[in-house]
C-alpha cells in the first residue's frame, strides 16, 4: 500500500481548491449583483414608461372631453370619462383643469375630478408651451407621491385665456409592483447563485480529482512501488506526466551510470593497490618499492582522470543552458601546448573563427581538445593546424598534423581504451579513447582520417550552442 502520510501536497491542493472556489464565488456574486441591478433597473424603467403611457392616454381623453361654454367656462362631461376611479374619493387617479393667464401663470383650479374630494393638485410654477406634454413627479392628496402628466390648451372662444390640464396617479401601486419584482428577483438570483455555487463546487471537485490520482502516483514512485508515474490522466496533465517521467528516467540513468562508474573505478584501482600491497609484504621487493609506488600511482592517477572525466560528462550531458565559447578555450590550450612542445619548434596554425559555442562544459571541451592537440604535438614533424566551423546545430573541429599518421587498418584500434600504437614514447593509451568517450556522451563523434598535410586528421563532431543565449 502507498504511504498515506504525505499530507502537505494535499494541503496545497486544498488551498488551490479554496482559491478556485473563492474566485468563483466572488465572480458569481459580482455577476449576480450586477444582473440584479440591471434587471431591476430595466423593470422599473419599463413599468414607469407603461405608467406614463397610461396617464398620457388618460390626458388625451380628458383633453378630448374639454369644452368651453358661451361664458368662456370650461366644461367636462364626467359621464364620458371611462375610468370609474375618477368618481371614487382618493382613489389614486385624479384630474384637474386650471385656468391660465395670458402670460401662462396659473390663476385658479377651474375643474377637478370627484376623486380629489376637497383637495387639489399642487403644480409646479412653470410655464408650459401650448400643446406640449410635461411629465413630473409631485405630491398629491394625503401627501402621497404622484406622477403627473399635463399640457396647456387654448381655444378661440377664450382669447387670452388658456387651460392647464393635469392627470395624476398615485405611485404607491407602481412602487409596490417594483418592490415585489425586486424581491422575487432577489430570491430567484439567490436560488440561482446557490445552484451555481453547487455547480462550481462540483466542477472544482471533478476538475481537481486527477490531481488526487497524480498524488497517488507520486506516492507510489516515492515509496518505490513504481519507477515512473503510471495511470490514466487527462490530456491537460499528459505533458506534465511526460516531463516528470523524463526527469525520473534521466535520474535513473544518471544513478545507473554513477554506480557503473564507481564500480569501474574501484576495479581500475584494485590492480595498482594490489601490486603495491604485494611489494610491501615481500622484503625482497622493498628496494624497488619507491619506483613501483610512483609507477602504480601514475597508473592510478590516469585511471582516476579518465573515470572522473567520463563521469562528469555523463552527468552534465544534455543539461539545459550548457554553452562554452570555443575560441578562448582553443587559444588557451595552444599557449600551453606551445610551451609543452617548445623544444620541437612546431608551428601551431589556428585561423581566427567566428563566435562558436559548444553545448557543454568548458572542462570537457578542454579535455577533448587538449588530448587531440597533445597527440598531434607529439606526432607532428613541423606543423599542426586547427579549423572549426558550425553546420546547423553541430560544431565541427578538425586537427591536422604533418606527422607519420595512422594506417587505415589501425585507426579503430587507436580509439580503443589503453591501446598504444607507439610504445617508444610516454603515454597511457587513454587520450584518444577519452576524447571518443566524451564526444559520444555528448551525442558527437571522433573520426580519424588521412590529413592533407600528410599526417593524421582528427575530426571532432560536437553539439553547438546558439551564439546568443
Short mmCIF file of C-alpha atoms in Angstrom, two decimals:
data_model
loop_
_atom_site.label_atom_id
_atom_site.label_comp_id
_atom_site.label_asym_id
_atom_site.label_seq_id
_atom_site.Cartn_x
_atom_site.Cartn_y
_atom_site.Cartn_z
CA UNK A 1 0.00 0.00 0.00
CA UNK A 2 1.30 3.51 -0.78
CA UNK A 3 2.07 5.71 2.15
CA UNK A 4 -0.73 7.99 3.40
CA UNK A 5 1.46 10.34 5.38
CA UNK A 6 2.06 12.85 2.58
CA UNK A 7 -0.44 15.50 3.71
CA UNK A 8 1.46 18.59 2.60
CA UNK A 9 0.75 18.18 -1.14
CA UNK A 10 -2.96 17.83 -0.50
CA UNK A 11 -2.85 20.77 1.87
CA UNK A 12 -1.61 22.81 -1.03
CA UNK A 13 -4.21 21.26 -3.32
CA UNK A 14 -6.88 22.11 -0.75
CA UNK A 15 -5.61 25.67 -0.81
CA UNK A 16 -5.92 25.64 -4.58
CA UNK A 17 -9.48 24.35 -4.25
CA UNK A 18 -10.24 27.12 -1.78
CA UNK A 19 -8.78 29.75 -4.07
CA UNK A 20 -10.74 28.43 -7.05
CA UNK A 21 -13.98 28.38 -5.05
CA UNK A 22 -13.31 31.83 -3.62
CA UNK A 23 -12.61 33.27 -7.06
CA UNK A 24 -15.75 31.57 -8.42
CA UNK A 25 -17.89 32.89 -5.56
CA UNK A 26 -16.59 36.41 -6.00
CA UNK A 27 -17.20 36.28 -9.74
CA UNK A 28 -20.70 34.83 -9.23
CA UNK A 29 -21.53 37.40 -6.56
CA UNK A 30 -20.44 40.30 -8.71
CA UNK A 31 -22.29 38.87 -11.74
CA UNK A 32 -25.50 38.27 -9.78
CA UNK A 33 -25.43 41.71 -8.14
CA UNK A 34 -24.87 43.40 -11.48
CA UNK A 35 -27.58 41.25 -13.07
CA UNK A 36 -29.99 42.13 -10.24
CA UNK A 37 -29.30 45.84 -10.53
CA UNK A 38 -29.60 45.74 -14.30
CA UNK A 39 -32.83 43.71 -14.34
CA UNK A 40 -34.34 45.74 -11.51
CA UNK A 41 -33.48 48.99 -13.26
CA UNK A 42 -34.86 47.75 -16.59
CA UNK A 43 -38.08 46.54 -14.97
CA UNK A 44 -38.59 49.83 -13.13
CA UNK A 45 -37.94 51.78 -16.30
CA UNK A 46 -40.40 49.59 -18.20
CA UNK A 47 -43.11 49.96 -15.55
CA UNK A 48 -42.67 53.73 -15.33
CA UNK A 49 -42.81 54.01 -19.10
CA UNK A 50 -46.01 51.98 -19.20
CA UNK A 51 -47.42 54.05 -16.33
CA UNK A 52 -46.58 57.25 -18.15
CA UNK A 53 -48.16 55.93 -21.35
CA UNK A 54 -51.38 55.08 -19.49
CA UNK A 55 -51.55 58.56 -17.94
CA UNK A 56 -50.87 60.13 -21.33
CA UNK A 57 -53.85 58.24 -22.76
CA UNK A 58 -55.95 59.49 -19.82
CA UNK A 59 -54.76 63.04 -20.52
CA UNK A 60 -55.64 62.68 -24.22
CA UNK A 61 -59.13 61.51 -23.21
CA UNK A 62 -59.52 64.46 -20.82
CA UNK A 63 -58.38 66.90 -23.50
CA UNK A 64 -60.87 65.48 -25.98
CA UNK A 65 -63.71 65.95 -23.47
CA UNK A 66 -62.84 69.59 -22.66
CA UNK A 67 -65.48 72.10 -23.87
CA UNK A 68 -65.94 75.83 -23.26
CA UNK A 69 -69.44 77.30 -22.84
CA UNK A 70 -70.74 80.67 -24.02
CA UNK A 71 -69.49 82.35 -20.86
CA UNK A 72 -65.95 81.04 -21.51
CA UNK A 73 -66.03 78.49 -18.69
CA UNK A 74 -64.58 75.00 -19.18
CA UNK A 75 -66.85 72.00 -19.02
CA UNK A 76 -66.15 68.26 -18.95
CA UNK A 77 -68.82 65.61 -19.14
CA UNK A 78 -67.57 63.21 -16.50
CA UNK A 79 -70.02 60.58 -17.65
CA UNK A 80 -67.99 60.21 -20.82
CA UNK A 81 -64.76 59.50 -18.93
CA UNK A 82 -64.18 55.75 -18.98
CA UNK A 83 -62.27 55.08 -15.75
CA UNK A 84 -64.57 54.69 -12.67
CA UNK A 85 -61.76 55.77 -10.35
CA UNK A 86 -62.45 59.37 -11.33
CA UNK A 87 -65.62 59.12 -9.24
CA UNK A 88 -64.23 57.41 -6.15
CA UNK A 89 -62.73 59.77 -3.49
CA UNK A 90 -59.00 59.43 -3.04
CA UNK A 91 -58.88 56.52 -5.47
CA UNK A 92 -55.36 57.40 -6.53
CA UNK A 93 -56.33 58.67 -10.02
CA UNK A 94 -57.10 62.37 -10.41
CA UNK A 95 -57.56 65.07 -12.99
CA UNK A 96 -57.66 68.82 -12.70
CA UNK A 97 -58.17 71.77 -15.06
CA UNK A 98 -56.60 75.12 -14.09
CA UNK A 99 -57.23 78.48 -15.74
CA UNK A 100 -54.14 80.26 -17.10
CA UNK A 101 -53.49 83.95 -17.52
CA UNK A 102 -52.24 85.32 -20.86
CA UNK A 103 -48.63 85.09 -19.54
CA UNK A 104 -49.11 81.40 -18.79
CA UNK A 105 -49.38 81.66 -15.00
CA UNK A 106 -51.98 79.58 -13.18
CA UNK A 107 -54.93 81.60 -11.86
CA UNK A 108 -57.18 79.05 -10.20
CA UNK A 109 -58.45 75.48 -10.32
CA UNK A 110 -61.47 75.65 -12.59
CA UNK A 111 -62.45 71.96 -12.57
CA UNK A 112 -61.29 68.82 -10.83
CA UNK A 113 -62.32 65.18 -10.52
CA UNK A 114 -64.55 63.93 -7.75
CA UNK A 115 -61.73 61.66 -6.65
CA UNK A 116 -59.87 64.72 -5.36
CA UNK A 117 -62.78 65.41 -2.99
CA UNK A 118 -61.88 68.64 -1.18
CA UNK A 119 -58.20 68.65 -2.18
CA UNK A 120 -56.45 69.93 -5.26
CA UNK A 121 -53.26 69.11 -7.05
CA UNK A 122 -50.26 71.35 -6.34
CA UNK A 123 -48.49 72.00 -9.61
CA UNK A 124 -45.03 73.31 -10.36
CA UNK A 125 -44.79 77.03 -11.02
CA UNK A 126 -43.54 76.67 -14.58
CA UNK A 127 -44.74 77.96 -17.92
CA UNK A 128 -45.63 75.30 -20.44
CA UNK A 129 -45.70 75.55 -24.19
CA UNK A 130 -49.17 75.12 -25.66
CA UNK A 131 -49.94 71.52 -26.57
CA UNK A 132 -46.65 70.16 -25.22
CA UNK A 133 -46.83 67.28 -22.78
CA UNK A 134 -44.98 67.69 -19.49
CA UNK A 135 -44.25 64.87 -17.06
CA UNK A 136 -43.05 65.31 -13.49
CA UNK A 137 -43.49 63.95 -10.00
CA UNK A 138 -45.24 65.78 -7.24
CA UNK A 139 -47.23 65.46 -4.03
CA UNK A 140 -50.94 64.74 -4.20
CA UNK A 141 -53.77 64.24 -1.71
CA UNK A 142 -52.82 62.92 1.70
CA UNK A 143 -49.16 63.66 0.93
CA UNK A 144 -48.85 60.74 -1.45
CA UNK A 145 -46.17 60.81 -4.20
CA UNK A 146 -47.75 61.24 -7.61
CA UNK A 147 -46.76 61.03 -11.27
CA UNK A 148 -48.32 63.95 -13.15
CA UNK A 149 -48.81 64.41 -16.88
CA UNK A 150 -50.03 67.80 -18.05
CA UNK A 151 -50.42 70.10 -21.05
CA UNK A 152 -51.83 73.58 -21.78
CA UNK A 153 -54.71 74.18 -24.19
CA UNK A 154 -56.04 77.45 -25.66
CA UNK A 155 -59.26 77.92 -27.64
CA UNK A 156 -60.53 80.61 -29.99
CA UNK A 157 -63.59 81.11 -27.80
CA UNK A 158 -61.47 82.41 -24.92
CA UNK A 159 -58.69 84.51 -26.42
CA UNK A 160 -56.03 85.39 -23.88
CA UNK A 161 -57.08 82.59 -21.59
CA UNK A 162 -55.77 79.03 -21.55
CA UNK A 163 -56.34 75.88 -19.62
CA UNK A 164 -53.85 73.64 -17.86
CA UNK A 165 -54.99 70.02 -17.86
CA UNK A 166 -53.40 67.62 -15.40
CA UNK A 167 -53.80 63.89 -14.89
CA UNK A 168 -52.10 62.41 -11.83
CA UNK A 169 -51.86 58.92 -10.35
CA UNK A 170 -50.55 57.54 -7.11
CA UNK A 171 -47.06 55.96 -7.44
CA UNK A 172 -47.62 53.62 -4.49
CA UNK A 173 -49.01 50.76 -6.59
CA UNK A 174 -46.19 51.12 -9.08
CA UNK A 175 -43.56 51.19 -6.38
CA UNK A 176 -45.19 48.17 -4.76
CA UNK A 177 -45.04 46.28 -8.06
CA UNK A 178 -41.39 47.21 -8.50
CA UNK A 179 -40.62 46.15 -4.92
CA UNK A 180 -42.42 42.82 -5.42
CA UNK A 181 -40.48 42.23 -8.61
CA UNK A 182 -37.16 43.09 -6.94
CA UNK A 183 -38.00 40.77 -4.06
CA UNK A 184 -38.83 37.90 -6.41
CA UNK A 185 -35.75 38.73 -8.48
CA UNK A 186 -33.55 38.65 -5.39
CA UNK A 187 -34.96 35.27 -4.33
CA UNK A 188 -34.55 33.90 -7.84
CA UNK A 189 -30.99 35.15 -8.12
CA UNK A 190 -30.21 33.77 -4.66
CA UNK A 191 -31.51 30.37 -5.72
CA UNK A 192 -29.61 30.59 -8.98
CA UNK A 193 -26.50 31.63 -7.07
CA UNK A 194 -26.84 28.62 -4.76
CA UNK A 195 -27.17 26.30 -7.75
CA UNK A 196 -24.15 27.92 -9.40
CA UNK A 197 -22.13 27.55 -6.20
CA UNK A 198 -23.02 23.86 -6.04
CA UNK A 199 -22.14 23.54 -9.72
CA UNK A 200 -18.82 25.34 -9.14
CA UNK A 201 -18.07 23.08 -6.16
CA UNK A 202 -18.79 20.02 -8.28
CA UNK A 203 -16.72 21.40 -11.14
CA UNK A 204 -13.74 22.16 -8.90
CA UNK A 205 -14.01 18.77 -7.21
CA UNK A 206 -14.22 16.91 -10.50
CA UNK A 207 -11.58 19.13 -12.09
CA UNK A 208 -9.08 18.56 -9.28
CA UNK A 209 -9.78 14.84 -8.98
CA UNK A 210 -6.94 13.99 -11.42
CA UNK A 211 -4.54 15.77 -9.08
CA UNK A 212 -5.51 13.33 -6.36
CA UNK A 213 -4.73 10.48 -8.74
CA UNK A 214 -1.44 12.20 -9.56
CA UNK A 215 -0.64 12.43 -5.86
CA UNK A 216 -1.26 8.71 -5.51
CA UNK A 217 1.04 8.02 -8.45
CA UNK A 218 3.73 10.23 -6.91
CA UNK A 219 3.38 8.43 -3.60
CA UNK A 220 3.86 5.08 -5.35
CA UNK A 221 7.00 6.39 -7.04
CA UNK A 222 8.29 7.85 -3.76
CA UNK A 223 7.64 4.61 -1.86
CA UNK A 224 9.34 2.51 -4.55
CA UNK A 225 6.27 0.69 -5.87
CA UNK A 226 6.63 2.19 -9.35
CA UNK A 227 9.70 3.55 -11.20
CA UNK A 228 7.59 6.02 -13.20
CA UNK A 229 4.23 7.78 -12.99
CA UNK A 230 1.59 5.28 -14.07
CA UNK A 231 -2.13 5.73 -14.56
CA UNK A 232 -4.81 7.35 -16.73
CA UNK A 233 -4.63 11.14 -16.63
CA UNK A 234 -6.40 13.88 -18.62
CA UNK A 235 -4.78 15.21 -21.77
CA UNK A 236 -4.01 18.50 -20.00
CA UNK A 237 -1.79 16.66 -17.49
CA UNK A 238 -0.07 14.41 -20.01
CA UNK A 239 2.73 16.93 -20.84
CA UNK A 240 3.47 17.25 -17.11
CA UNK A 241 3.43 13.48 -16.67
CA UNK A 242 5.70 13.03 -19.68
CA UNK A 243 8.19 15.65 -18.46
CA UNK A 244 8.21 14.24 -14.95
CA UNK A 245 8.78 10.71 -16.24
CA UNK A 246 11.58 12.06 -18.40
CA UNK A 247 13.21 13.51 -15.28
CA UNK A 248 12.75 10.20 -13.46
CA UNK A 249 14.25 8.29 -16.39
CA UNK A 250 17.18 10.65 -16.58
CA UNK A 251 17.72 10.39 -12.82
CA UNK A 252 17.64 6.59 -13.09
CA UNK A 253 20.13 6.69 -15.95
CA UNK A 254 22.40 9.04 -14.03
CA UNK A 255 22.23 6.81 -10.96
CA UNK A 256 22.99 3.72 -13.04
CA UNK A 257 25.93 5.46 -14.71
CA UNK A 258 27.23 6.63 -11.35
CA UNK A 259 27.08 3.07 -9.98
CA UNK A 260 28.80 1.75 -13.08
CA UNK A 261 31.48 4.41 -12.88
CA UNK A 262 32.04 3.72 -9.19
CA UNK A 263 32.39 0.00 -9.92
CA UNK A 264 34.74 0.60 -12.83
CA UNK A 265 36.85 2.99 -10.81
CA UNK A 266 37.09 0.54 -7.91
CA UNK A 267 38.10 -2.22 -10.31
CA UNK A 268 40.68 0.02 -12.02
CA UNK A 269 42.30 0.99 -8.70
CA UNK A 270 42.29 -2.53 -7.35
CA UNK A 271 45.22 -3.65 -9.52
CA UNK A 272 47.75 -0.89 -8.60
CA UNK A 273 46.78 -1.19 -4.93
CA UNK A 274 47.29 -4.95 -5.01
CA UNK A 275 50.70 -4.55 -6.70
CA UNK A 276 51.87 -2.06 -4.06
CA UNK A 277 50.50 -4.23 -1.22
CA UNK A 278 52.29 -7.30 -2.55
CA UNK A 279 55.59 -5.42 -2.91
CA UNK A 280 55.26 -4.06 0.64
CA UNK A 281 54.72 -7.58 2.04
CA UNK A 282 57.84 -9.08 0.37
CA UNK A 283 61.17 -7.96 1.85
CA UNK A 284 62.98 -8.85 -1.38
CA UNK A 285 60.99 -6.28 -3.34
CA UNK A 286 61.23 -3.42 -0.82
CA UNK A 287 64.28 -1.94 -2.50
CA UNK A 288 62.28 -1.33 -5.68
CA UNK A 289 59.20 -0.16 -3.71
CA UNK A 290 59.64 3.66 -4.28
CA UNK A 291 59.85 3.28 -8.06
CA UNK A 292 56.99 0.79 -8.03
CA UNK A 293 54.84 3.14 -5.94
CA UNK A 294 55.50 6.02 -8.32
CA UNK A 295 54.66 3.84 -11.31
CA UNK A 296 51.43 2.49 -9.81
CA UNK A 297 50.35 5.90 -8.51
CA UNK A 298 50.77 7.26 -12.06
CA UNK A 299 48.62 4.40 -13.37
CA UNK A 300 46.00 5.06 -10.67
CA UNK A 301 46.08 8.80 -11.45
CA UNK A 302 45.47 8.15 -15.14
CA UNK A 303 42.58 5.87 -14.30
CA UNK A 304 41.13 8.48 -11.95
CA UNK A 305 41.42 11.20 -14.59
CA UNK A 306 39.73 9.05 -17.19
CA UNK A 307 36.86 7.92 -14.96
CA UNK A 308 36.28 11.37 -13.48
CA UNK A 309 36.19 12.99 -16.94
CA UNK A 310 33.75 10.37 -18.15
CA UNK A 311 31.56 10.66 -15.04
CA UNK A 312 31.47 14.46 -15.24
CA UNK A 313 30.47 14.38 -18.90
CA UNK A 314 27.84 11.69 -18.26
CA UNK A 315 26.20 13.81 -15.54
CA UNK A 316 26.32 17.16 -17.31
CA UNK A 317 25.50 15.91 -20.81
CA UNK A 318 22.15 17.19 -22.04
CA UNK A 319 21.60 19.67 -19.24
CA UNK A 320 19.97 22.91 -20.47
CA UNK A 321 21.96 26.13 -20.51
CA UNK A 322 25.37 24.48 -21.17
CA UNK A 323 27.42 26.67 -23.54
CA UNK A 324 31.17 27.30 -23.82
CA UNK A 325 32.82 29.66 -26.30
CA UNK A 326 35.27 27.72 -28.48
CA UNK A 327 37.91 30.36 -29.34
CA UNK A 328 39.10 31.25 -25.77
CA UNK A 329 39.47 27.55 -24.87
CA UNK A 330 41.44 26.84 -28.05
CA UNK A 331 43.79 29.83 -27.64
CA UNK A 332 44.49 28.91 -24.00
CA UNK A 333 45.37 25.33 -24.97
CA UNK A 334 47.57 26.50 -27.84
CA UNK A 335 49.60 28.63 -25.42
CA UNK A 336 50.04 25.62 -23.12
CA UNK A 337 50.99 23.29 -25.99
CA UNK A 338 53.46 25.81 -27.33
CA UNK A 339 55.31 25.60 -24.03
CA UNK A 340 54.97 21.83 -23.62
CA UNK A 341 56.35 21.15 -27.13
CA UNK A 342 58.58 24.22 -27.30
CA UNK A 343 61.72 22.10 -27.87
CA UNK A 344 60.29 20.72 -31.11
CA UNK A 345 59.72 24.16 -32.68
CA UNK A 346 56.28 23.30 -34.04
CA UNK A 347 54.13 25.79 -35.91
CA UNK A 348 50.62 25.91 -34.47
CA UNK A 349 48.22 27.26 -37.07
CA UNK A 350 44.68 28.16 -35.93
CA UNK A 351 42.86 30.81 -38.02
CA UNK A 352 40.53 33.05 -36.01
CA UNK A 353 36.94 31.80 -36.11
CA UNK A 354 33.58 33.45 -35.71
CA UNK A 355 31.74 33.19 -32.42
CA UNK A 356 31.34 29.42 -32.00
CA UNK A 357 29.86 27.82 -28.90
CA UNK A 358 29.98 24.27 -27.60
CA UNK A 359 26.81 22.98 -25.91
CA UNK A 360 28.65 21.56 -22.91
CA UNK A 361 31.06 22.30 -20.09
CA UNK A 362 34.37 24.12 -20.66
CA UNK A 363 36.32 21.40 -18.78
CA UNK A 364 35.08 18.70 -21.16
CA UNK A 365 35.97 20.79 -24.22
CA UNK A 366 39.42 21.40 -22.74
CA UNK A 367 39.90 17.67 -22.13
CA UNK A 368 38.94 16.73 -25.69
CA UNK A 369 40.91 19.49 -27.42
CA UNK A 370 43.84 19.11 -25.05
CA UNK A 371 44.22 15.38 -25.75
CA UNK A 372 43.97 15.89 -29.51
CA UNK A 373 46.44 18.80 -29.52
CA UNK A 374 48.88 16.90 -27.32
CA UNK A 375 48.63 13.83 -29.55
CA UNK A 376 49.18 15.97 -32.67
CA UNK A 377 52.08 17.80 -31.00
CA UNK A 378 53.87 14.51 -30.20
CA UNK A 379 53.44 13.11 -33.73
CA UNK A 380 53.84 16.22 -35.92
CA UNK A 381 57.10 16.99 -37.67
CA UNK A 382 56.71 20.76 -38.10
CA UNK A 383 53.05 21.84 -38.19
CA UNK A 384 49.66 21.41 -36.52
CA UNK A 385 46.55 23.08 -38.00
CA UNK A 386 43.19 23.59 -36.23
CA UNK A 387 39.98 24.61 -38.01
CA UNK A 388 36.43 24.91 -36.70
CA UNK A 389 33.02 25.83 -38.12
CA UNK A 390 29.36 25.38 -37.35
CA UNK A 391 26.91 23.43 -39.51
CA UNK A 392 23.35 23.67 -38.24
CA UNK A 393 23.39 22.61 -34.60
CA UNK A 394 26.78 20.85 -34.88
CA UNK A 395 30.25 22.18 -34.07
CA UNK A 396 32.85 20.64 -36.40
CA UNK A 397 36.52 20.76 -35.26
CA UNK A 398 39.39 19.47 -37.44
CA UNK A 399 43.01 18.94 -36.29
CA UNK A 400 45.70 18.14 -38.90
CA UNK A 401 49.39 17.33 -38.44
CA UNK A 402 52.24 16.50 -40.81
CA UNK A 403 53.47 13.51 -38.82
CA UNK A 404 53.59 9.85 -39.83
CA UNK A 405 49.80 9.41 -39.46
CA UNK A 406 47.99 6.14 -38.69
CA UNK A 407 47.36 3.39 -41.18
CA UNK A 408 43.64 2.94 -42.03
CA UNK A 409 43.52 -0.56 -40.58
CA UNK A 410 44.86 0.71 -37.23
CA UNK A 411 42.61 3.73 -36.75
CA UNK A 412 39.81 1.83 -35.00
CA UNK A 413 42.32 0.28 -32.60
CA UNK A 414 43.78 3.72 -31.86
CA UNK A 415 40.43 4.75 -30.34
CA UNK A 416 40.23 1.70 -28.06
CA UNK A 417 40.97 2.10 -24.37
CA UNK A 418 44.59 1.52 -23.37
CA UNK A 419 45.84 0.77 -26.91
CA UNK A 420 49.16 2.47 -27.77
CA UNK A 421 50.37 2.22 -31.36
CA UNK A 422 53.68 3.86 -30.45
CA UNK A 423 55.31 2.21 -27.43
CA UNK A 424 58.52 4.23 -27.75
CA UNK A 425 57.21 7.37 -26.06
CA UNK A 426 55.33 8.15 -22.86
CA UNK A 427 51.58 7.72 -22.68
CA UNK A 428 48.80 5.53 -21.37
CA UNK A 429 46.77 4.88 -24.48
CA UNK A 430 43.78 6.68 -22.92
CA UNK A 431 43.98 10.05 -24.74
CA UNK A 432 42.07 9.31 -27.95
CA UNK A 433 39.74 6.94 -26.09
CA UNK A 434 38.82 9.70 -23.59
CA UNK A 435 38.07 12.07 -26.48
CA UNK A 436 35.90 9.47 -28.24
CA UNK A 437 34.07 8.64 -24.97
CA UNK A 438 33.37 12.29 -24.13
CA UNK A 439 32.23 13.07 -27.67
CA UNK A 440 29.91 10.06 -27.63
CA UNK A 441 28.38 11.12 -24.29
CA UNK A 442 27.54 14.49 -25.85
CA UNK A 443 25.96 12.82 -28.86
CA UNK A 444 29.01 13.53 -31.03
CA UNK A 445 31.83 11.54 -32.53
CA UNK A 446 35.57 11.41 -33.19
CA UNK A 447 36.83 10.17 -36.57
CA UNK A 448 40.42 9.63 -37.74
CA UNK A 449 41.44 10.12 -41.36
CA UNK A 450 44.34 10.98 -43.64
CA UNK A 451 45.40 14.65 -43.33
CA UNK A 452 46.10 16.85 -46.38
CA UNK A 453 49.34 17.75 -44.54
CA UNK A 454 50.42 14.15 -44.79
CA UNK A 455 49.82 13.02 -41.21
CA UNK A 456 46.66 12.33 -39.17
CA UNK A 457 43.39 14.24 -39.31
CA UNK A 458 41.14 14.11 -36.22
CA UNK A 459 37.56 15.23 -36.91
CA UNK A 460 35.55 16.08 -33.79
CA UNK A 461 31.77 16.46 -34.16
CA UNK A 462 30.06 18.08 -31.13
CA UNK A 463 26.71 19.75 -30.37
CA UNK A 464 26.75 23.51 -30.94
CA UNK A 465 25.02 26.12 -28.79
CA UNK A 466 23.46 29.26 -30.30
CA UNK A 467 25.66 32.36 -30.38
CA UNK A 468 23.16 34.35 -28.28
CA UNK A 469 21.79 32.84 -25.12
#
